[in-house]
């Protein structure tokens, strides 16, 4: 019994002096890399109507369809493809002969660069410059002779600005521009370029 008591006394301080085992620390949670929004190509389609005035009788209605593309990383810059239509009509009554009607249809196809100058929640201002071919169709009819249709291919350069009012996916806008160019048809003085104004709406495609 004495030997057992002595062995117990010798082992007790060793046990007390033994350092307590520390629990292993949990590894720190892995930091998730901040994900940046992935930029994709954006598309929008616009339809607009208005009028133009090229001087004299060269005035009338016009319409426009615009497809806007904003490539990734372009920031405030976009690219438009625009298809337009304009009509200048002149009617004249000749005494003793009848009425003469001259119609000039113009169809411009324009590649346009767009730069955003003002970007607010419900207001935006863009400047636009573009160039492209201009197809002209002239129709002449009268009460005293057979009608005729002639065509010509020319060019047009435009510069202007758009005042936009973003409302979610829909965006009404006002478009003002000046067009320079000509599609020459012999003996026809009609011109569909000049000062132009349109009112339209743009839809952001999903």
mmCIF file of C-alpha atoms in Angstrom:
data_model
loop_
_atom_site.group_PDB
_atom_site.id
_atom_site.type_symbol
_atom_site.label_atom_id
_atom_site.label_comp_id
_atom_site.label_asym_id
_atom_site.label_seq_id
_atom_site.Cartn_x
_atom_site.Cartn_y
_atom_site.Cartn_z
ATOM 1 C CA UNK A 1 0.000 0.000 0.000
ATOM 2 C CA UNK A 2 2.866 2.393 0.805
ATOM 3 C CA UNK A 3 4.305 1.824 -2.655
ATOM 4 C CA UNK A 4 0.963 2.568 -4.298
ATOM 5 C CA UNK A 5 0.535 5.798 -2.286
ATOM 6 C CA UNK A 6 4.092 6.902 -3.174
ATOM 7 C CA UNK A 7 3.490 6.192 -6.884
ATOM 8 C CA UNK A 8 0.256 8.210 -6.744
ATOM 9 C CA UNK A 9 2.008 11.212 -5.204
ATOM 10 C CA UNK A 10 4.751 11.151 -7.842
ATOM 11 C CA UNK A 11 2.323 10.999 -10.775
ATOM 12 C CA UNK A 12 -0.058 13.737 -9.566
ATOM 13 C CA UNK A 13 2.308 16.795 -10.121
ATOM 14 C CA UNK A 14 3.261 15.494 -13.574
ATOM 15 C CA UNK A 15 -0.352 15.382 -14.557
ATOM 16 C CA UNK A 16 -0.974 18.879 -13.216
ATOM 17 C CA UNK A 17 2.068 20.257 -15.024
ATOM 18 C CA UNK A 18 1.142 18.778 -18.388
ATOM 19 C CA UNK A 19 -0.039 21.571 -20.683
ATOM 20 C CA UNK A 20 -3.626 21.430 -21.806
ATOM 21 C CA UNK A 21 -4.037 20.529 -25.418
ATOM 22 C CA UNK A 22 -5.313 23.411 -27.492
ATOM 23 C CA UNK A 23 -8.166 22.829 -29.870
ATOM 24 C CA UNK A 24 -7.111 23.305 -33.483
ATOM 25 C CA UNK A 25 -8.310 26.588 -34.909
ATOM 26 C CA UNK A 26 -10.822 26.422 -37.706
ATOM 27 C CA UNK A 27 -9.373 27.638 -41.006
ATOM 28 C CA UNK A 28 -10.497 31.143 -41.893
ATOM 29 C CA UNK A 29 -13.355 31.212 -44.392
ATOM 30 C CA UNK A 30 -12.167 31.654 -47.930
ATOM 31 C CA UNK A 31 -12.765 35.138 -49.194
ATOM 32 C CA UNK A 32 -15.097 35.204 -52.089
ATOM 33 C CA UNK A 33 -13.795 37.241 -54.940
ATOM 34 C CA UNK A 34 -15.976 40.247 -55.631
ATOM 35 C CA UNK A 35 -17.869 39.375 -58.788
ATOM 36 C CA UNK A 36 -18.053 42.130 -61.346
ATOM 37 C CA UNK A 37 -21.156 42.377 -63.506
ATOM 38 C CA UNK A 38 -20.545 40.761 -66.871
ATOM 39 C CA UNK A 39 -21.064 43.237 -69.700
ATOM 40 C CA UNK A 40 -22.965 41.996 -72.725
ATOM 41 C CA UNK A 41 -24.039 43.468 -76.031
ATOM 42 C CA UNK A 42 -27.150 45.619 -75.568
ATOM 43 C CA UNK A 43 -29.781 46.246 -78.242
ATOM 44 C CA UNK A 44 -32.648 48.693 -78.528
ATOM 45 C CA UNK A 45 -35.193 49.421 -81.250
ATOM 46 C CA UNK A 46 -36.737 52.845 -81.905
ATOM 47 C CA UNK A 47 -39.564 54.113 -84.109
ATOM 48 C CA UNK A 48 -40.091 57.817 -84.787
ATOM 49 C CA UNK A 49 -42.127 60.156 -86.960
ATOM 50 C CA UNK A 50 -41.935 63.833 -87.800
ATOM 51 C CA UNK A 51 -41.194 66.205 -90.643
ATOM 52 C CA UNK A 52 -38.421 67.897 -92.600
ATOM 53 C CA UNK A 53 -37.839 71.146 -94.472
ATOM 54 C CA UNK A 54 -35.215 71.460 -97.190
ATOM 55 C CA UNK A 55 -36.229 74.881 -98.505
ATOM 56 C CA UNK A 56 -39.041 75.986 -100.824
ATOM 57 C CA UNK A 57 -41.533 73.210 -101.521
ATOM 58 C CA UNK A 58 -39.080 70.583 -100.286
ATOM 59 C CA UNK A 59 -40.882 69.700 -97.091
ATOM 60 C CA UNK A 60 -43.112 66.938 -95.822
ATOM 61 C CA UNK A 61 -43.482 64.001 -93.450
ATOM 62 C CA UNK A 62 -40.802 61.515 -92.520
ATOM 63 C CA UNK A 63 -40.375 58.337 -90.491
ATOM 64 C CA UNK A 64 -37.445 56.475 -89.016
ATOM 65 C CA UNK A 65 -36.561 53.058 -87.590
ATOM 66 C CA UNK A 66 -33.366 52.860 -85.537
ATOM 67 C CA UNK A 67 -31.487 49.846 -84.188
ATOM 68 C CA UNK A 68 -28.981 50.799 -81.482
ATOM 69 C CA UNK A 69 -26.095 48.519 -80.505
ATOM 70 C CA UNK A 70 -23.916 49.103 -77.438
ATOM 71 C CA UNK A 71 -20.936 46.685 -77.430
ATOM 72 C CA UNK A 72 -19.363 45.639 -74.084
ATOM 73 C CA UNK A 73 -16.880 48.163 -72.748
ATOM 74 C CA UNK A 74 -17.973 51.045 -74.995
ATOM 75 C CA UNK A 75 -19.254 53.102 -72.057
ATOM 76 C CA UNK A 76 -21.042 56.201 -73.359
ATOM 77 C CA UNK A 77 -20.622 55.271 -77.034
ATOM 78 C CA UNK A 78 -23.122 53.365 -79.163
ATOM 79 C CA UNK A 79 -23.751 52.589 -82.795
ATOM 80 C CA UNK A 80 -27.028 53.120 -84.703
ATOM 81 C CA UNK A 81 -28.292 51.637 -87.941
ATOM 82 C CA UNK A 82 -31.129 53.844 -89.185
ATOM 83 C CA UNK A 83 -33.633 53.322 -91.997
ATOM 84 C CA UNK A 84 -35.639 56.402 -92.928
ATOM 85 C CA UNK A 85 -38.371 57.559 -95.278
ATOM 86 C CA UNK A 86 -39.336 61.056 -96.436
ATOM 87 C CA UNK A 87 -41.899 62.441 -98.862
ATOM 88 C CA UNK A 88 -41.862 65.806 -100.611
ATOM 89 C CA UNK A 89 -45.023 66.393 -102.665
ATOM 90 C CA UNK A 90 -45.895 69.231 -105.036
ATOM 91 C CA UNK A 91 -49.307 69.635 -106.676
ATOM 92 C CA UNK A 92 -49.870 72.181 -109.420
ATOM 93 C CA UNK A 93 -52.974 73.045 -111.427
ATOM 94 C CA UNK A 94 -52.238 74.067 -115.020
ATOM 95 C CA UNK A 95 -55.011 76.145 -116.605
ATOM 96 C CA UNK A 96 -56.656 74.243 -119.405
ATOM 97 C CA UNK A 97 -54.594 71.088 -118.847
ATOM 98 C CA UNK A 98 -55.280 69.712 -115.392
ATOM 99 C CA UNK A 99 -53.342 68.792 -112.281
ATOM 100 C CA UNK A 100 -49.704 67.758 -112.060
ATOM 101 C CA UNK A 101 -48.439 65.831 -109.015
ATOM 102 C CA UNK A 102 -44.741 65.408 -108.260
ATOM 103 C CA UNK A 103 -43.736 63.034 -105.449
ATOM 104 C CA UNK A 104 -40.171 62.612 -104.204
ATOM 105 C CA UNK A 105 -39.670 59.600 -101.935
ATOM 106 C CA UNK A 106 -36.305 59.379 -100.174
ATOM 107 C CA UNK A 107 -35.017 56.323 -98.324
ATOM 108 C CA UNK A 108 -31.757 56.895 -96.411
ATOM 109 C CA UNK A 109 -29.824 54.053 -94.797
ATOM 110 C CA UNK A 110 -27.413 55.574 -92.307
ATOM 111 C CA UNK A 111 -24.658 54.292 -90.042
ATOM 112 C CA UNK A 112 -24.593 56.607 -87.021
ATOM 113 C CA UNK A 113 -22.180 57.016 -84.131
ATOM 114 C CA UNK A 114 -23.790 58.035 -80.842
ATOM 115 C CA UNK A 115 -22.126 59.612 -77.782
ATOM 116 C CA UNK A 116 -23.951 60.179 -74.499
ATOM 117 C CA UNK A 117 -23.307 63.652 -73.031
ATOM 118 C CA UNK A 118 -25.841 63.745 -70.174
ATOM 119 C CA UNK A 119 -26.869 60.651 -68.200
ATOM 120 C CA UNK A 120 -29.445 61.172 -65.441
ATOM 121 C CA UNK A 121 -32.204 59.029 -63.985
ATOM 122 C CA UNK A 122 -34.966 60.381 -66.243
ATOM 123 C CA UNK A 123 -33.019 62.494 -68.724
ATOM 124 C CA UNK A 124 -30.332 61.822 -71.307
ATOM 125 C CA UNK A 125 -28.761 63.816 -74.125
ATOM 126 C CA UNK A 126 -26.923 62.139 -77.017
ATOM 127 C CA UNK A 127 -25.108 63.648 -80.001
ATOM 128 C CA UNK A 128 -25.203 61.699 -83.273
ATOM 129 C CA UNK A 129 -23.188 61.875 -86.498
ATOM 130 C CA UNK A 130 -23.667 59.539 -89.429
ATOM 131 C CA UNK A 131 -23.400 58.957 -93.162
ATOM 132 C CA UNK A 132 -24.898 56.544 -95.638
ATOM 133 C CA UNK A 133 -26.536 55.998 -99.030
ATOM 134 C CA UNK A 134 -29.716 57.807 -100.044
ATOM 135 C CA UNK A 135 -32.183 56.245 -102.496
ATOM 136 C CA UNK A 136 -34.545 58.686 -104.243
ATOM 137 C CA UNK A 137 -37.696 57.738 -106.152
ATOM 138 C CA UNK A 138 -39.470 60.445 -108.160
ATOM 139 C CA UNK A 139 -43.000 59.928 -109.371
ATOM 140 C CA UNK A 140 -44.681 62.340 -111.827
ATOM 141 C CA UNK A 141 -48.334 62.064 -112.783
ATOM 142 C CA UNK A 142 -50.763 64.407 -114.527
ATOM 143 C CA UNK A 143 -54.243 64.562 -116.006
ATOM 144 C CA UNK A 144 -52.958 65.017 -119.547
ATOM 145 C CA UNK A 145 -50.066 62.526 -119.896
ATOM 146 C CA UNK A 146 -48.866 59.147 -118.691
ATOM 147 C CA UNK A 147 -46.976 58.990 -115.407
ATOM 148 C CA UNK A 148 -43.313 58.220 -114.925
ATOM 149 C CA UNK A 149 -41.082 56.933 -112.127
ATOM 150 C CA UNK A 150 -37.349 57.592 -111.948
ATOM 151 C CA UNK A 151 -34.770 56.730 -109.310
ATOM 152 C CA UNK A 152 -31.283 57.774 -108.233
ATOM 153 C CA UNK A 153 -28.748 56.755 -105.627
ATOM 154 C CA UNK A 154 -26.855 59.404 -103.682
ATOM 155 C CA UNK A 155 -25.570 60.042 -100.186
ATOM 156 C CA UNK A 156 -26.495 61.869 -96.993
ATOM 157 C CA UNK A 157 -24.538 63.152 -94.017
ATOM 158 C CA UNK A 158 -26.448 63.942 -90.816
ATOM 159 C CA UNK A 159 -25.570 65.539 -87.499
ATOM 160 C CA UNK A 160 -27.902 66.147 -84.582
ATOM 161 C CA UNK A 161 -28.902 65.390 -81.020
ATOM 162 C CA UNK A 162 -31.480 63.316 -79.161
ATOM 163 C CA UNK A 163 -33.170 64.328 -75.929
ATOM 164 C CA UNK A 164 -34.169 61.108 -74.158
ATOM 165 C CA UNK A 165 -36.534 60.447 -71.233
ATOM 166 C CA UNK A 166 -35.738 56.961 -69.820
ATOM 167 C CA UNK A 167 -38.774 55.226 -68.286
ATOM 168 C CA UNK A 168 -37.552 51.695 -67.724
ATOM 169 C CA UNK A 169 -37.557 49.614 -70.886
ATOM 170 C CA UNK A 170 -39.410 52.363 -72.799
ATOM 171 C CA UNK A 171 -37.716 55.641 -73.655
ATOM 172 C CA UNK A 172 -39.508 58.517 -75.420
ATOM 173 C CA UNK A 173 -37.178 60.914 -77.225
ATOM 174 C CA UNK A 174 -36.979 64.064 -79.340
ATOM 175 C CA UNK A 175 -34.622 63.992 -82.315
ATOM 176 C CA UNK A 176 -33.337 67.124 -84.053
ATOM 177 C CA UNK A 177 -30.835 67.011 -86.917
ATOM 178 C CA UNK A 178 -29.509 68.607 -90.067
ATOM 179 C CA UNK A 179 -28.968 66.540 -93.205
ATOM 180 C CA UNK A 180 -26.682 67.293 -96.130
ATOM 181 C CA UNK A 181 -26.570 65.338 -99.385
ATOM 182 C CA UNK A 182 -28.290 64.668 -102.658
ATOM 183 C CA UNK A 183 -29.551 61.932 -104.967
ATOM 184 C CA UNK A 184 -29.537 63.658 -108.349
ATOM 185 C CA UNK A 185 -32.353 63.055 -110.824
ATOM 186 C CA UNK A 186 -32.173 65.113 -114.056
ATOM 187 C CA UNK A 187 -34.701 67.963 -114.284
ATOM 188 C CA UNK A 188 -35.880 67.347 -110.699
ATOM 189 C CA UNK A 189 -35.107 69.952 -108.062
ATOM 190 C CA UNK A 190 -36.700 68.089 -105.152
ATOM 191 C CA UNK A 191 -34.511 67.626 -102.114
ATOM 192 C CA UNK A 192 -35.314 65.653 -98.966
ATOM 193 C CA UNK A 193 -32.368 66.748 -96.831
ATOM 194 C CA UNK A 194 -32.316 69.803 -94.586
ATOM 195 C CA UNK A 195 -33.662 70.480 -91.107
ATOM 196 C CA UNK A 196 -35.430 67.474 -89.610
ATOM 197 C CA UNK A 197 -37.358 66.837 -86.395
ATOM 198 C CA UNK A 198 -38.803 63.601 -85.032
ATOM 199 C CA UNK A 199 -40.688 62.358 -81.987
ATOM 200 C CA UNK A 200 -40.269 58.690 -81.140
ATOM 201 C CA UNK A 201 -39.974 55.948 -78.573
ATOM 202 C CA UNK A 202 -37.170 53.445 -77.961
ATOM 203 C CA UNK A 203 -37.532 49.955 -76.468
ATOM 204 C CA UNK A 204 -34.645 48.187 -74.739
ATOM 205 C CA UNK A 205 -34.621 44.631 -76.049
ATOM 206 C CA UNK A 206 -34.133 41.922 -73.354
#
